[in-house]
Coordinates of C-alpha atoms in Angstrom, one line a residue:
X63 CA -10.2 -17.7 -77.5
X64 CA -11.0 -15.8 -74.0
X65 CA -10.1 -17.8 -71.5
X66 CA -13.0 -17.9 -68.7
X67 CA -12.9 -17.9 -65.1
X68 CA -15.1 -19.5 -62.4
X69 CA -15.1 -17.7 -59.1
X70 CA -14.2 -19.4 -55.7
X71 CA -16.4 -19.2 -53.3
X72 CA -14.8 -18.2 -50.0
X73 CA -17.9 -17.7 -47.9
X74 CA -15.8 -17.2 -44.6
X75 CA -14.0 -14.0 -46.4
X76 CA -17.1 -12.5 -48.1
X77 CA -20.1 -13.5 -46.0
X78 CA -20.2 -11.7 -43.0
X79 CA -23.2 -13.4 -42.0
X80 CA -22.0 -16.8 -42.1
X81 CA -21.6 -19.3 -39.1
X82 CA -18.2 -19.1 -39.3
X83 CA -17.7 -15.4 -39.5
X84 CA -20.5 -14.9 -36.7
X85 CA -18.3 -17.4 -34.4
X86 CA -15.2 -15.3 -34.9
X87 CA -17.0 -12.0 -34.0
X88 CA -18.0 -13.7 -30.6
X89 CA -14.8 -15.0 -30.0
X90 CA -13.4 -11.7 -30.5
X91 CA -16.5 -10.2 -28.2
X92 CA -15.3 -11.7 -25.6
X93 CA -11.3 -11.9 -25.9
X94 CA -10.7 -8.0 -26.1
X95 CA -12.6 -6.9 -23.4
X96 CA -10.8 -9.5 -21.4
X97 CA -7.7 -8.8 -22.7
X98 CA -7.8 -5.1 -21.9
X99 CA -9.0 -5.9 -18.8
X100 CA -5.8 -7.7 -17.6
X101 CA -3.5 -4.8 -19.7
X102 CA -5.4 -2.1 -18.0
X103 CA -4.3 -3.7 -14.5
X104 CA -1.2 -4.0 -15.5
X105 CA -1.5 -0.3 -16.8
X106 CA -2.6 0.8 -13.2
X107 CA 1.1 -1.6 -12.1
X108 CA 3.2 0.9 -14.1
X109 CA 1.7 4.1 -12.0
X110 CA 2.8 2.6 -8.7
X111 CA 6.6 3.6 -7.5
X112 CA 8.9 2.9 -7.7
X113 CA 7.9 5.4 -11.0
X114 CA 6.6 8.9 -11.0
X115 CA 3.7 7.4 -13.5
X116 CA 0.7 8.4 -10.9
X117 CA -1.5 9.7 -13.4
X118 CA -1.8 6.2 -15.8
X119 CA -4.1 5.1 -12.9
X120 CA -6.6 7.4 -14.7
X121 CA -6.7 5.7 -18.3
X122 CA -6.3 2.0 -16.0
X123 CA -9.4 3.0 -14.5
X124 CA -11.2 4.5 -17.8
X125 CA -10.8 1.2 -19.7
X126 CA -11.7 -1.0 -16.9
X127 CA -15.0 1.0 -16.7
X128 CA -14.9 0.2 -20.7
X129 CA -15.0 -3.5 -20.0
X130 CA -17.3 -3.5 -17.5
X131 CA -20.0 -0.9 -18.7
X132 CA -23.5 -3.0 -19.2
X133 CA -22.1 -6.4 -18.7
X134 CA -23.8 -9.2 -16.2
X135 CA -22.3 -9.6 -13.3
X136 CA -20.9 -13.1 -14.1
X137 CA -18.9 -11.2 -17.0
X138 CA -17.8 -8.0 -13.7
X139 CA -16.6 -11.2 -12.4
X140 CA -14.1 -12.7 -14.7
X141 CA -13.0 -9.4 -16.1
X142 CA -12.4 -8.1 -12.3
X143 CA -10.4 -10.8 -11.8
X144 CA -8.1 -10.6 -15.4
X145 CA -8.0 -6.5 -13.7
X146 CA -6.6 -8.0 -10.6
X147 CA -4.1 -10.2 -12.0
X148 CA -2.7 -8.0 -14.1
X149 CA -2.2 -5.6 -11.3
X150 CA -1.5 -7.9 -8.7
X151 CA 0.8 -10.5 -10.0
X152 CA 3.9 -7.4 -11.0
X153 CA 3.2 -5.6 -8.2
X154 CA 3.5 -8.3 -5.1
X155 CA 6.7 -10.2 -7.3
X156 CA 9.0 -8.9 -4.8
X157 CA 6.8 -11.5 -2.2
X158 CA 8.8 -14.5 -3.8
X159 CA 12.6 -13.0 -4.3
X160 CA 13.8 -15.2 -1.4
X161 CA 10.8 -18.1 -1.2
X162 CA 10.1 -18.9 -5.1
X163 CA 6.9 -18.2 -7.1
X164 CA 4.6 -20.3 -4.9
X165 CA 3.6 -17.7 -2.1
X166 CA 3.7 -14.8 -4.7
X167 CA 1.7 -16.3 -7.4
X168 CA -1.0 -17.5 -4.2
X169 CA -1.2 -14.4 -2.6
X170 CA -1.9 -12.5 -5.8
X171 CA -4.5 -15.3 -6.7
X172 CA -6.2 -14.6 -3.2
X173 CA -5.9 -10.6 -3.0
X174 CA -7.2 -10.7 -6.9
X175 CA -10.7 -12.4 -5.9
X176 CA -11.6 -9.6 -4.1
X177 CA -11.2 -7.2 -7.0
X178 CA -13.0 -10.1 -9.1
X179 CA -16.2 -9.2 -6.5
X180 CA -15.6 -5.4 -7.1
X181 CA -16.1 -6.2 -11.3
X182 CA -19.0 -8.2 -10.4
X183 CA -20.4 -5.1 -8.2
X184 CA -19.3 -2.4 -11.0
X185 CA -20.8 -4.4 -13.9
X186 CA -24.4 -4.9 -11.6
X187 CA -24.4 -0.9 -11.2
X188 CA -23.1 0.1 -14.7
X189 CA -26.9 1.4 -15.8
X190 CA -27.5 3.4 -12.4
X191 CA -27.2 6.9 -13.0
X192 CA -24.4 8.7 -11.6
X193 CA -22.5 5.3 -12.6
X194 CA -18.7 6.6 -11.9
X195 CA -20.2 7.5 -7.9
X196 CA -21.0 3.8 -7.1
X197 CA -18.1 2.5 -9.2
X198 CA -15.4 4.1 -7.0
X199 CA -17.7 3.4 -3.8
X200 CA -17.8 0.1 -4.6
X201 CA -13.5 -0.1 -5.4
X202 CA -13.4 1.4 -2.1
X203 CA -15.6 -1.3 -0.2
X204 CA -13.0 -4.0 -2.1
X205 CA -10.3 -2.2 -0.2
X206 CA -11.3 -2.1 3.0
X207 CA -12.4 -5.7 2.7
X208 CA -8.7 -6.4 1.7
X209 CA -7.6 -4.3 4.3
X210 CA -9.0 -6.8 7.0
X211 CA -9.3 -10.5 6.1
X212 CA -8.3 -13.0 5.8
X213 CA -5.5 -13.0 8.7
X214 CA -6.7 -9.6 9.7
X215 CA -6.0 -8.0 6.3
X216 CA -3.4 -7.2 3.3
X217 CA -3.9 -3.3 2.1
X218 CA -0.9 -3.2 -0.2
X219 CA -1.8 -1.6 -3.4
X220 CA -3.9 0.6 -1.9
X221 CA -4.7 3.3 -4.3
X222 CA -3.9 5.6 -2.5
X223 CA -0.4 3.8 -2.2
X224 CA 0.3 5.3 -5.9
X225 CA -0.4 8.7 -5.8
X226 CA 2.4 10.2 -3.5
X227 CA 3.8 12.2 -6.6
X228 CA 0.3 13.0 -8.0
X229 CA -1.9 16.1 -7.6
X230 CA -4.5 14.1 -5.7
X231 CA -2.2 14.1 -2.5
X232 CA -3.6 16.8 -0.2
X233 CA -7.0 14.4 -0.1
X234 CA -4.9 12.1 2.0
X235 CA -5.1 15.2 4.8
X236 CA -9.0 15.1 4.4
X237 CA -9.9 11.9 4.6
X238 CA -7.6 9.5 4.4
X239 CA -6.5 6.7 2.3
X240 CA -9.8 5.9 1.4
X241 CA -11.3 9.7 0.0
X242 CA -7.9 10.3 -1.8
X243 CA -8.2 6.5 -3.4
X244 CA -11.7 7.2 -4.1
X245 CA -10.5 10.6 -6.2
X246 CA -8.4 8.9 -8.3
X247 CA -10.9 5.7 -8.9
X248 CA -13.9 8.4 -9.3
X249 CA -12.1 10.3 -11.9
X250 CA -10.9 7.6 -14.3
X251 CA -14.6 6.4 -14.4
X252 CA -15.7 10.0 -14.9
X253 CA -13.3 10.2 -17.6
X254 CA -14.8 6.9 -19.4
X255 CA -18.4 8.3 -19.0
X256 CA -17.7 11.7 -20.7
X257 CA -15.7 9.5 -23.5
X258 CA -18.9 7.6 -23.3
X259 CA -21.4 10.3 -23.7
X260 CA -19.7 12.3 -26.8
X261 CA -19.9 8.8 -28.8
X262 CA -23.5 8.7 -27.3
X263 CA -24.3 12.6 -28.8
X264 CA -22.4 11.3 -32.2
X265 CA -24.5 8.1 -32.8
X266 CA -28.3 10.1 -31.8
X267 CA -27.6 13.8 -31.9
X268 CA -29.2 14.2 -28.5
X269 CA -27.6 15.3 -25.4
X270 CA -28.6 13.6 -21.8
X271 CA -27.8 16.8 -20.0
X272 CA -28.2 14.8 -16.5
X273 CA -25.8 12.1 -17.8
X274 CA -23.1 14.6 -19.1
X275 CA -23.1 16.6 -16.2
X276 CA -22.5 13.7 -14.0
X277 CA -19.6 12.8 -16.2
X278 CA -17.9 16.0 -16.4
X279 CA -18.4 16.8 -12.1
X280 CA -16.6 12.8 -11.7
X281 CA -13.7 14.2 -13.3
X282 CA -13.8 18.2 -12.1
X283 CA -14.9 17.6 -8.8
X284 CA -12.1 15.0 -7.0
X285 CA -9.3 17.3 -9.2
X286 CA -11.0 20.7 -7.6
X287 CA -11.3 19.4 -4.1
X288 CA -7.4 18.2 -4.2
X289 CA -6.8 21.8 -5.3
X290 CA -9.3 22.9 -2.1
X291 CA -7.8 20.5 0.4
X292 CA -4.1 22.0 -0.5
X293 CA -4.0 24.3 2.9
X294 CA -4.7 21.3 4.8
X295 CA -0.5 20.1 3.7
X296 CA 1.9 22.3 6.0
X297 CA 5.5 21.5 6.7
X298 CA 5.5 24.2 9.3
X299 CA 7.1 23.9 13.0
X300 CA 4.2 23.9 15.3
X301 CA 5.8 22.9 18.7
X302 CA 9.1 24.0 17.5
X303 CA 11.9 21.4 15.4
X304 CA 13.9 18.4 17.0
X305 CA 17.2 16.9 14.9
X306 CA 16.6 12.9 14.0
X307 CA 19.5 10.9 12.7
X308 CA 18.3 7.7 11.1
X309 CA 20.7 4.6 11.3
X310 CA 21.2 2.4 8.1
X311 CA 24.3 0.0 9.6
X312 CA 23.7 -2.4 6.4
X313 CA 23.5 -5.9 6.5
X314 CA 26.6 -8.3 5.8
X315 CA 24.5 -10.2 2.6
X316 CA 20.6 -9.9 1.5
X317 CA 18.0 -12.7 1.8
X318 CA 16.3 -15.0 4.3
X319 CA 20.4 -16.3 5.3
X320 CA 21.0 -12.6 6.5
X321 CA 19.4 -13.6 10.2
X322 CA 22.1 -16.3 10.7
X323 CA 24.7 -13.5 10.7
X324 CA 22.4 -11.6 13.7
X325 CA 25.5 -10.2 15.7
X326 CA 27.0 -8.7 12.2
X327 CA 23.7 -6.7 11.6
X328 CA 23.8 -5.6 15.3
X329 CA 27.7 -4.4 15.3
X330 CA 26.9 -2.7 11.5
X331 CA 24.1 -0.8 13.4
X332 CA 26.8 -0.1 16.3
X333 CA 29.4 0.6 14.6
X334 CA 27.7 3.2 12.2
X335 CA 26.2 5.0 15.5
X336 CA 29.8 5.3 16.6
X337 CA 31.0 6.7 13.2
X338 CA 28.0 9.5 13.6
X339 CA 29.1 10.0 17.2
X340 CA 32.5 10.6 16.0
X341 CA 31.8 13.1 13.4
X342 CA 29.2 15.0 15.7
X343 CA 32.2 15.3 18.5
X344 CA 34.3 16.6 15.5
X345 CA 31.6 19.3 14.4
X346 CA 30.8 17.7 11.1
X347 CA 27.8 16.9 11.6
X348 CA 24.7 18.6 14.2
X349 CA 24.3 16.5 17.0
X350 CA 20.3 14.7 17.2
X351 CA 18.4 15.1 19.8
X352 CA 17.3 11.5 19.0
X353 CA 18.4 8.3 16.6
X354 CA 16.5 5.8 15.6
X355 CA 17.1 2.0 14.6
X356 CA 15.3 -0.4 11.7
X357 CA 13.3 -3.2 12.6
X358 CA 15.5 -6.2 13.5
X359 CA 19.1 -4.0 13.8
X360 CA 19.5 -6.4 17.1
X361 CA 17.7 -9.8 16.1
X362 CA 20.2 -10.6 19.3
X363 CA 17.6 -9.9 22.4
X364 CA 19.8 -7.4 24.5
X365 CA 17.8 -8.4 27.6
X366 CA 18.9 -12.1 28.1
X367 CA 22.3 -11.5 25.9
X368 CA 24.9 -9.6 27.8
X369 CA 27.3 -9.3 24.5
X370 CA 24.3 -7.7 22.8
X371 CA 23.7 -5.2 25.7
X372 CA 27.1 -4.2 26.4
X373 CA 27.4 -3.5 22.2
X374 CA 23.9 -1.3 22.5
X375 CA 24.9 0.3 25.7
X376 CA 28.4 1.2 24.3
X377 CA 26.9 2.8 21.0
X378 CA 24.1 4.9 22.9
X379 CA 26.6 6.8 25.3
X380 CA 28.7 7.4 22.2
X381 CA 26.2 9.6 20.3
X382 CA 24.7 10.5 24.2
X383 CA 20.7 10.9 23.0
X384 CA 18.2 8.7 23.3
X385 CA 17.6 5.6 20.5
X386 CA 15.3 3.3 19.5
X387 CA 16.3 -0.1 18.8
X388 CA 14.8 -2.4 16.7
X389 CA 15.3 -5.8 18.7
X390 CA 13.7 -9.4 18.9
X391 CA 12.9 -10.4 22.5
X392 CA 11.7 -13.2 24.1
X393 CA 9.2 -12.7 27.2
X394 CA 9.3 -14.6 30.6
X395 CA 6.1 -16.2 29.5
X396 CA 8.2 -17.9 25.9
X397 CA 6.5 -15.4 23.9
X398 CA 8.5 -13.8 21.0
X399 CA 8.0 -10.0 20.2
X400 CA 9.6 -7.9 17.4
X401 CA 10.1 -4.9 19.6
X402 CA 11.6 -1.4 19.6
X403 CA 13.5 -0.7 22.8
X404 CA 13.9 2.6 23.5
X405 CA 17.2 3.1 25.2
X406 CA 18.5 5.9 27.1
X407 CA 22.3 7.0 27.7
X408 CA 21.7 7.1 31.0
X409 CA 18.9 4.9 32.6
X410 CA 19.5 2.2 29.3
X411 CA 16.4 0.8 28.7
X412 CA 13.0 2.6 29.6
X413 CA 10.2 1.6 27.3
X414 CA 8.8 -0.7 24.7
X415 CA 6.6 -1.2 21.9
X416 CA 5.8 -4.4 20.4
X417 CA 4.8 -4.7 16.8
X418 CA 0.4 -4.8 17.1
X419 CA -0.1 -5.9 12.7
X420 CA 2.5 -8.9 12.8
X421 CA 2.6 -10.8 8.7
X422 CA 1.1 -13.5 8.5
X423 CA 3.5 -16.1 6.7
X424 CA 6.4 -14.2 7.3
X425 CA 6.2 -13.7 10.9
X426 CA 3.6 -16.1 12.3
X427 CA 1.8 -18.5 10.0
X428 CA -1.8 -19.5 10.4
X429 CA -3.4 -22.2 10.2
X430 CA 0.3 -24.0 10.5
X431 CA -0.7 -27.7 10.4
X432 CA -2.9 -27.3 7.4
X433 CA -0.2 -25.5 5.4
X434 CA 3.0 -27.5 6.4
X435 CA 0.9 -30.6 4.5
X436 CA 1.2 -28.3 1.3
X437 CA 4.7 -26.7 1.5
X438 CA 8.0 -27.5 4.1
X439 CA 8.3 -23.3 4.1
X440 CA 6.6 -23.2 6.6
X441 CA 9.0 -24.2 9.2
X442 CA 11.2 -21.3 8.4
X443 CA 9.6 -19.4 10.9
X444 CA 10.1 -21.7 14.0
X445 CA 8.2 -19.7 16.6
X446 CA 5.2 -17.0 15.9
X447 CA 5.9 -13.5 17.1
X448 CA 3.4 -12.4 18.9
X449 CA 1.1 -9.4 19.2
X450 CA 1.4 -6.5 21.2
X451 CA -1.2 -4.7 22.6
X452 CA -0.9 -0.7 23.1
X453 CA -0.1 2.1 20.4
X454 CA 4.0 3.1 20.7
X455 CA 4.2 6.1 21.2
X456 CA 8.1 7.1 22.9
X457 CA 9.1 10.6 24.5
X458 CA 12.5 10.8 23.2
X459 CA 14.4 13.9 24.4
X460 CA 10.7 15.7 25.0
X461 CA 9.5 14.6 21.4
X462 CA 6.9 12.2 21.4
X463 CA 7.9 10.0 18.6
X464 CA 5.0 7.6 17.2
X465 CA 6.0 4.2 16.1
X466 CA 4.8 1.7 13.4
X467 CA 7.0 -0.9 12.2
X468 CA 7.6 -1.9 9.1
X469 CA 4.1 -3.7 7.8
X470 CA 2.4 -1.4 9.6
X471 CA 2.5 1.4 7.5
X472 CA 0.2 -0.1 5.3
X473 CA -2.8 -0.8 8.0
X474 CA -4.5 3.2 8.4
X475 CA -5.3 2.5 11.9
X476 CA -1.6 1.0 13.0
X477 CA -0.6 4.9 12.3
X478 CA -3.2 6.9 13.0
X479 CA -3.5 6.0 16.8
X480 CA 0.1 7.1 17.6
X481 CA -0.8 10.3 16.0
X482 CA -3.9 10.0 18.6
X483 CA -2.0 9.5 21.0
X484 CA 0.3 12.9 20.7
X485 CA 3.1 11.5 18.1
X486 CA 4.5 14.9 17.1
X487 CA 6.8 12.9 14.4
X488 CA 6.2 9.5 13.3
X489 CA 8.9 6.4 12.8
X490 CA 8.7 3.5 10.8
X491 CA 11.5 1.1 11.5
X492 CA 11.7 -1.3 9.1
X493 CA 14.1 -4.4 7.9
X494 CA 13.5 -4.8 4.0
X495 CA 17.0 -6.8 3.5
X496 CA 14.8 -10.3 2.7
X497 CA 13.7 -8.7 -0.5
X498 CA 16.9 -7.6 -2.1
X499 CA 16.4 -4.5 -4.6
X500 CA 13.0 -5.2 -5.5
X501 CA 10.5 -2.8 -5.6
X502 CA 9.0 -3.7 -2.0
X503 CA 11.1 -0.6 -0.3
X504 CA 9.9 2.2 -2.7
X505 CA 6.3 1.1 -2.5
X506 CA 6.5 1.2 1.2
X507 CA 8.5 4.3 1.3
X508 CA 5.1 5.9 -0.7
X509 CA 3.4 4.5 1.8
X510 CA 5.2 6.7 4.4
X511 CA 4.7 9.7 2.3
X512 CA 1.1 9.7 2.1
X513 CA 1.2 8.4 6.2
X514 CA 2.8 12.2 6.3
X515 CA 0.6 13.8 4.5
X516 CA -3.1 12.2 5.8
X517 CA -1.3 12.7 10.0
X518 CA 0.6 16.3 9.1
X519 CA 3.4 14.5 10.7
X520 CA 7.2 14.5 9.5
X521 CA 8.2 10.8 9.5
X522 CA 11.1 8.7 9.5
X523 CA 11.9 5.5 8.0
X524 CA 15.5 3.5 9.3
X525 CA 16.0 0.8 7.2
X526 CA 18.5 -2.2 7.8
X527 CA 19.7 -2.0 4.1
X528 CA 18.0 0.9 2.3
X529 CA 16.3 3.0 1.4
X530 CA 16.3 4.8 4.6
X531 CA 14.6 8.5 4.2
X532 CA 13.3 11.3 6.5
X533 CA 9.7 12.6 4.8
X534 CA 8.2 15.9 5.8
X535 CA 5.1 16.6 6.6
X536 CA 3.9 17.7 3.5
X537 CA 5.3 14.2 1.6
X538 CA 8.6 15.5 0.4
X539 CA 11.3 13.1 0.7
X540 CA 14.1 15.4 2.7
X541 CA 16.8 12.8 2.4
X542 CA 17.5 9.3 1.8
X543 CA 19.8 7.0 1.7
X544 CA 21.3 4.3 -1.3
X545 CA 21.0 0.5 -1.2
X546 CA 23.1 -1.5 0.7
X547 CA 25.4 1.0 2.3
X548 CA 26.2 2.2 5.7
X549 CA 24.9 5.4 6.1
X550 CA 23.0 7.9 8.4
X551 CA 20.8 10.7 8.0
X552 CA 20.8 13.7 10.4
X553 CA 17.7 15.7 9.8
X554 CA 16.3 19.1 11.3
X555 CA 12.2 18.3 11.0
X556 CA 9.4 20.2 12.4
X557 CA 7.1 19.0 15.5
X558 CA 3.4 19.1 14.8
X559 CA 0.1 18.6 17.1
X560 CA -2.9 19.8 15.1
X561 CA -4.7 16.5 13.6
X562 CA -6.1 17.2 10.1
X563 CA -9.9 15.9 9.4
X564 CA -8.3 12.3 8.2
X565 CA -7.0 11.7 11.8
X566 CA -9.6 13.1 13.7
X567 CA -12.6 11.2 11.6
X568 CA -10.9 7.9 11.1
X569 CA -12.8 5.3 9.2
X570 CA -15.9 7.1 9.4
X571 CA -14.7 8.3 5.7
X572 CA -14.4 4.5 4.5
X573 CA -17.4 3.8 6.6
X574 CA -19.7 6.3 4.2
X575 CA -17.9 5.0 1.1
X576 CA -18.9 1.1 1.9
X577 CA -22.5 2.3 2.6
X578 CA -22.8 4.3 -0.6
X579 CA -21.3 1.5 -2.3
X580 CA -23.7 -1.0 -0.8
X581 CA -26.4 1.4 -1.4
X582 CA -25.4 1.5 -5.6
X583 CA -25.4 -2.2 -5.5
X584 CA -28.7 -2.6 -3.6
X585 CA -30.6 -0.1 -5.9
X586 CA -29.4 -2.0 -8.8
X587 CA -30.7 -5.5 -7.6
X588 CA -33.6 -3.9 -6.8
X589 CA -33.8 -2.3 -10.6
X590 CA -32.8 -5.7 -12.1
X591 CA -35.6 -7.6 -9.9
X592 CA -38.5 -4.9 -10.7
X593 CA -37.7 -5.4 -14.5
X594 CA -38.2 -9.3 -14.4
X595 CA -41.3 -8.2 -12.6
X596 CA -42.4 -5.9 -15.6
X597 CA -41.5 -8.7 -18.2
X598 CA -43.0 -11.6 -16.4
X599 CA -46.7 -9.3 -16.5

């Protein structure tokens, strides 16, 4: 006998039309463009520094055109937002080191909205022609936007911010943050588009000439006018060289506590000006024609503290050239200012400059009585700093020596006006010891590189615990120092006065790129509302 068989059906397996199988083809629809959404953002993460990875914004870019391309806006939305995240939330970890995953996980929530309203933008103008121009317009106009609200802005992870290792750079001398930003965005759309257009050929043997050429120029043209604005980047003397000596006294532990040991951090700071004086009277090292101080090296204000003074004083006659000391001071009026002093051997103190782009929630908070109801944290920082007013800008030993402290480095117009203002060489005193050995101090360290590159300007960057570097003019890092040491670096670095394009037109560059950006998205309302017109006929 032959035994017989009946067969199962499994109509979820074989039928690919069934409810079941069309339900999982949806579900799928919509799951991988999201989830390469969030993995390309954390793909454009991994080409930030601390790593040398500048180029992976480029494929980040390429697939989040991918996930947007021909979507509604309410899909831009979400996906921006997954993009955000995932580029956000590693990058701004280094926010909660001392204050736990509340304020990090918030602030990345917030700052990711505003790349959310970019994918909505980007989605709406994804059947324009010349699609990659208003994409990177558009990513642009999400910057700036960033860049100035709420609580007058948060540019960190700029785009630009990456690219300090990448071949992109000498757009930073042309136009800024914003033209070398909109290079790098411009390209990884153009490269989507010309992936887009050979599948396109493939699938209908016909070639949109128009189309392609647009897609090839988004790549060629932002690599060829990097390659063009190359003799804009000089480390060349122009008003002849002045030797800078950077102080990195340490601090005695890391963290939030570190303040409560003030007077240790100012004798560090003393103490390792004295050990450079030393070796500069024994001819081991050059002497400087001018030192510089972090942020914070005297949280102890020398005007109202005698011990303070008398410790500055004694360490500024030692090395016998001016210095600039990072100090907190308290005003007649009660107001609070993180302010460099500038301190000479002989007269003592002669200038200031109070910090103008103060952090909101680290040193003021706003809207304090609303927030304390939501978290005690608040009431770390006792007093607001307040504002200053006027770009610093200090002649030290007949150098004029432009200043922008710490958080300032990320704000474009916080450095540009000491450069404005004559800065032949730019400082940016800073106190990173609150957030340990994260990945904070190299992100801002890029951010000085490219600061050198789009002013022409050597710059400087004392840090209370590292990493302290002097950066030439042309972004090369010169010298730096290790974490968590005493150290000092005595530099030779050129003095510069031309202004490249990017300081002398100042946001009109961003200003064009929002208006082409709001031009993309109003053509492509318009195009959306003419074709309900069409259909409704």
């Amino acid at each position: 006998m032959t035994a017989t068989t009946t067969p199962v059906d499994e109509p979820d397996q074989l039928d690919p039309q069934s409810p079941q199988a069309t339900r999982a083809v949806r579900v799928l629809r919509r799951l991988v463009p999201a989830a390469v959404a969030a993995l390309s953002g954390v793909l454009l993460y991994v080409s930030f520094p601390p790593r040398t990875l500048w180029w992976l914004a480029l494929p980040a870019f390429g697939a989040f055109a991918w996930c947007l391309h021909g979507r509604t806006w309410k899909a831009g939305l979400g996906l921006g937002y997954l993009f955000g995240l995932g580029f956000l939330l590693p990058l701004l970890v280094w926010t909660g080191v001392e204050v736990g995953p509340g304020p990090w996980l918030a602030l990345a929530a917030v700052e990711a909205v505003f790349v959310a309203l970019v994918g909505a933008g980007i989605a709406a103008v994804s059947r324009l022609p010349a699609y990659p121009l208003w994409a990177a317009a558009l990513w642009i106009a999400g910057e700036a936007a960033r860049a100035r609200v709420p609580f007058n802005g948060f540019p960190w992870g700029k785009i630009a911010f990456g690219q300090a290792d990448g071949v992109f750079l000498p757009l930073a001398a042309l136009g800024g943050t914003p033209v070398l930003g909109f290079a790098v965005v411009l390209c990884g759309f153009g490269l989507h588009e010309i992936v887009r257009q050979v599948i396109d050929v493939r699938d209908t043997r016909v070639v949109r000439r128009g189309a392609a050429a647009v897609a090839v120029l988004s790549v060629l043209l932002p690599v060829a006018g990097a390659f063009a604005a190359r003799p804009l980047v000089s480390a060349e003397a122009q008003d002849g060289t002045a030797t800078v000596a950077a102080i990195q006294g340490n601090v005695p532990r890391a963290g939030l506590g570190f303040n409560a040991q003030r007077r240790a951090v100012l004798d560090h700071h003393v103490r390792e000006t004295e050990r450079l004086a030393a070796e500069v009277k024994a001819g081991k090292v050059k002497r400087p024609d001018l030192v510089l101080w972090p942020e914070n090296s005297s949280d102890i204000d020398p005007f109202t503290n005698p011990d303070a003074r008398l410790a500055i004083e004694g360490a500024v006659k030692a090395i016998g050239v001016p210095v600039s000391v990072g100090g907190v001071v308290e005003k007649k009026d009660g107001k609070l200012y993180n302010e460099q002093i500038l301190w000479d051997p002989a007269k003592g103190p002669t200038d200031t400059y109070d910090k103008r782009q103060i952090q909101p929630f680290g040193e003021y908070i706003p809207l304090r009585s609303l927030i304390s109801t939501f978290s005690s944290d608040v009431d770390m920082v006792r007093q607001d700093f307040s504002r200053g007013t006027r770009p610093g800008v200090f002649t030290m030993a007949g150098t004029k020596v432009g200043i922008a402290t710490c958080y300032e480095a990320a704000f474009d117009w916080a450095v540009r006006d000491t450069v404005t203002h004559g800065a032949q060489i730019i400082s940016v005193p800073s106190n990173n010891a609150t957030f340990d050995r994260s990945e904070m101090t190299h992100q801002q360290l890029a951010m000085s590189r490219i600061r050198a590159v789009e002013h022409s300007r050597a710059v400087t960057v004392p840090v209370t615990s590292g990493v302290s570097a002097v950066i030439m003019p042309d972004g090369d890092v010169r010298a730096k120092t290790t974490w968590y040491t005493a150290d000092s670096l005595v530099e030779e670095v050129p003095l510069r006065s031309s202004r490249t394009p990017a300081t002398r037109l100042g946001v009109l560059p961003e200003g064009v790129l929002v208006l082409i950006a709001a031009g993309g998205l109003g053509w492509a309302v318009t195009s959306v509302a003419r074709a309900r017109r069409t259909t409704a006929k």
